Amino acid sequence: MKINVQENLDIKCDVLFLGLFDDDMNLFRDYNKDLADDLQYAIYNKIFERQFGKTYPTRITNSAYKRIFIVSLGKKSELTSNRIRVVASRVFGFLNMLKFSTFTTNIAMQLSTLAQSGSNGKFSSKNIGRYISEGLILSDRKSTRLNSSHVS
């Protein structure tokens, strides 16, 4: 798997994963109003719960991406290195399950912003990158284990 790290979201990718902290009330309104409206509808109608690890496949069609997923990052105050690994593992797992080859995400940016704001000073950008990489490895191990269990 080839991984490119860049500052902005890549519109050439198949899938967009957006990380959302439970305390964030903006709901990406600045990014895309239709996305914010869809997300607000899903939360109000209990289709999507703002709870760590929950994932919501949006119904947005006016996008450069084939699919857009919202991933709950939980509460900022409850962020741990293990939660970062779990979220990364779930994102990569979804990507493998859906058979898409490219994705872009704001999750690392969200986490870095939190670390820089001093809200949760124990996470440096270097450590965040390490935890996300470990989540990728965990996801790959799960995928390999599942695939090998079906071999006769």
Coordinates of C-alpha atoms in Angstrom, one line a residue:
M1 CA 0.0 0.0 0.0
K2 CA 1.3 3.4 -0.9
I3 CA 0.7 6.2 1.6
N4 CA 1.0 9.8 0.8
V5 CA 0.9 12.4 3.6
Q6 CA -0.2 15.8 2.6
E7 CA -1.7 18.9 4.2
N8 CA -5.0 19.0 2.2
L9 CA -7.6 16.4 1.4
D10 CA -7.0 14.7 -2.0
I11 CA -10.0 15.0 -4.3
K12 CA -8.6 12.3 -6.6
C13 CA -9.2 9.6 -4.0
D14 CA -12.2 7.2 -4.1
V15 CA -13.2 7.6 -0.4
L16 CA -13.2 10.4 2.1
F17 CA -13.1 9.6 5.8
L18 CA -13.8 12.5 8.1
G19 CA -13.0 12.3 11.8
L20 CA -15.5 14.1 14.1
F21 CA -15.0 14.7 17.8
D22 CA -18.2 14.3 19.8
D23 CA -17.7 17.9 21.2
D24 CA -17.6 19.4 17.7
M25 CA -20.9 21.1 16.9
N26 CA -19.9 22.6 13.6
L27 CA -20.5 19.3 11.8
F28 CA -18.3 20.3 8.8
R29 CA -20.6 23.2 7.9
D30 CA -17.6 25.2 6.7
Y31 CA -16.5 22.3 4.5
N32 CA -19.8 21.3 2.9
K33 CA -23.3 22.5 3.9
D34 CA -25.0 19.4 2.4
L35 CA -22.7 17.1 4.4
A36 CA -23.5 19.1 7.6
D37 CA -27.2 18.9 6.9
D38 CA -27.0 15.1 6.2
L39 CA -25.0 14.6 9.4
Q40 CA -27.3 16.7 11.5
Y41 CA -30.3 14.7 10.1
A42 CA -28.6 11.4 10.9
I43 CA -27.8 12.5 14.5
Y44 CA -31.2 13.9 15.1
N45 CA -32.9 10.7 13.8
K46 CA -30.4 8.5 15.7
I47 CA -29.1 7.0 12.5
F48 CA -25.6 8.0 13.6
E49 CA -24.6 8.1 17.3
R50 CA -21.8 10.4 18.3
Q51 CA -20.0 7.7 20.2
F52 CA -16.3 6.6 19.8
G53 CA -15.7 4.4 16.8
K54 CA -19.2 4.7 15.2
T55 CA -19.1 5.2 11.5
Y56 CA -21.7 6.8 9.3
P57 CA -21.8 6.4 5.5
T58 CA -23.2 9.7 4.3
R59 CA -25.7 10.1 1.5
I60 CA -23.9 12.9 -0.2
T61 CA -23.8 12.6 -3.9
N62 CA -22.5 16.1 -5.0
S63 CA -19.0 15.2 -4.2
A64 CA -15.7 14.3 -6.0
Y65 CA -15.6 11.2 -3.8
K66 CA -17.4 7.9 -4.5
R67 CA -18.1 7.5 -0.8
I68 CA -17.9 9.7 2.3
F69 CA -17.7 8.3 5.8
I70 CA -17.9 10.1 9.2
V71 CA -15.9 8.4 12.0
S72 CA -16.6 9.4 15.6
L73 CA -13.3 10.2 17.4
G74 CA -15.1 10.3 20.8
K75 CA -14.6 13.2 23.2
K76 CA -11.4 15.2 23.0
S77 CA -10.8 14.7 26.7
E78 CA -11.0 10.9 26.3
L79 CA -8.5 10.6 23.5
T80 CA -5.8 8.0 24.1
S81 CA -3.1 6.4 21.9
N82 CA -5.1 3.2 21.8
R83 CA -8.2 5.0 20.5
I84 CA -6.1 6.5 17.7
R85 CA -4.9 3.0 16.8
V86 CA -8.5 1.7 16.9
V87 CA -9.9 4.4 14.7
A88 CA -7.1 4.0 12.1
S89 CA -7.6 0.3 12.1
R90 CA -11.3 0.7 11.5
V91 CA -10.7 3.2 8.6
F92 CA -8.3 0.8 6.9
G93 CA -10.6 -2.1 7.6
F94 CA -13.5 -0.3 5.9
L95 CA -11.3 0.5 2.9
N96 CA -10.3 -3.2 2.5
M97 CA -13.9 -4.4 3.0
L98 CA -15.2 -2.0 0.3
K99 CA -12.4 -2.8 -2.1
F100 CA -11.4 0.8 -2.7
S101 CA -7.8 1.5 -3.3
T102 CA -7.5 5.1 -2.4
F103 CA -8.7 7.3 0.4
T104 CA -8.1 10.6 2.0
T105 CA -8.8 11.7 5.6
N106 CA -8.7 14.6 7.9
I107 CA -8.2 12.4 11.0
A108 CA -4.5 13.1 11.4
M109 CA -5.1 16.8 10.9
Q110 CA -7.9 16.8 13.5
L111 CA -5.6 15.0 16.0
S112 CA -2.6 17.3 15.2
T113 CA -4.8 20.4 15.7
L114 CA -5.9 19.0 19.1
A115 CA -2.3 18.4 20.1
Q116 CA -1.1 21.8 19.0
S117 CA -4.0 23.6 20.8
G118 CA -2.6 22.2 24.1
S119 CA -6.0 20.5 24.8
N120 CA -4.2 17.2 25.0
G121 CA -0.5 17.9 25.1
K122 CA 0.6 14.3 25.4
F123 CA 0.2 13.7 21.7
S124 CA 2.9 15.1 19.4
S125 CA 2.5 14.9 15.6
K126 CA 5.2 12.3 15.5
N127 CA 3.4 10.1 18.0
I128 CA 0.1 10.6 16.2
G129 CA 1.7 9.4 13.0
R130 CA 3.1 6.4 14.9
Y131 CA -0.3 5.4 16.3
I132 CA -2.0 5.7 12.9
S133 CA 0.7 3.5 11.4
E134 CA 0.2 1.0 14.2
G135 CA -3.6 1.0 13.4
L136 CA -2.7 0.2 9.8
I137 CA -0.6 -2.7 10.9
L138 CA -3.4 -4.0 13.2
S139 CA -5.9 -3.7 10.4
D140 CA -3.7 -5.6 8.0
R141 CA -3.2 -8.4 10.6
K142 CA -6.9 -8.7 11.1
S143 CA -7.5 -8.8 7.3
T144 CA -4.7 -11.5 6.8
R145 CA -6.1 -13.6 9.7
L146 CA -9.6 -13.4 8.3
N147 CA -8.5 -14.3 4.8
S148 CA -6.3 -17.2 5.9
S149 CA -9.1 -18.6 8.0
H150 CA -11.2 -19.2 4.9
V151 CA -8.4 -21.2 3.1
S152 CA -8.9 -24.9 3.2

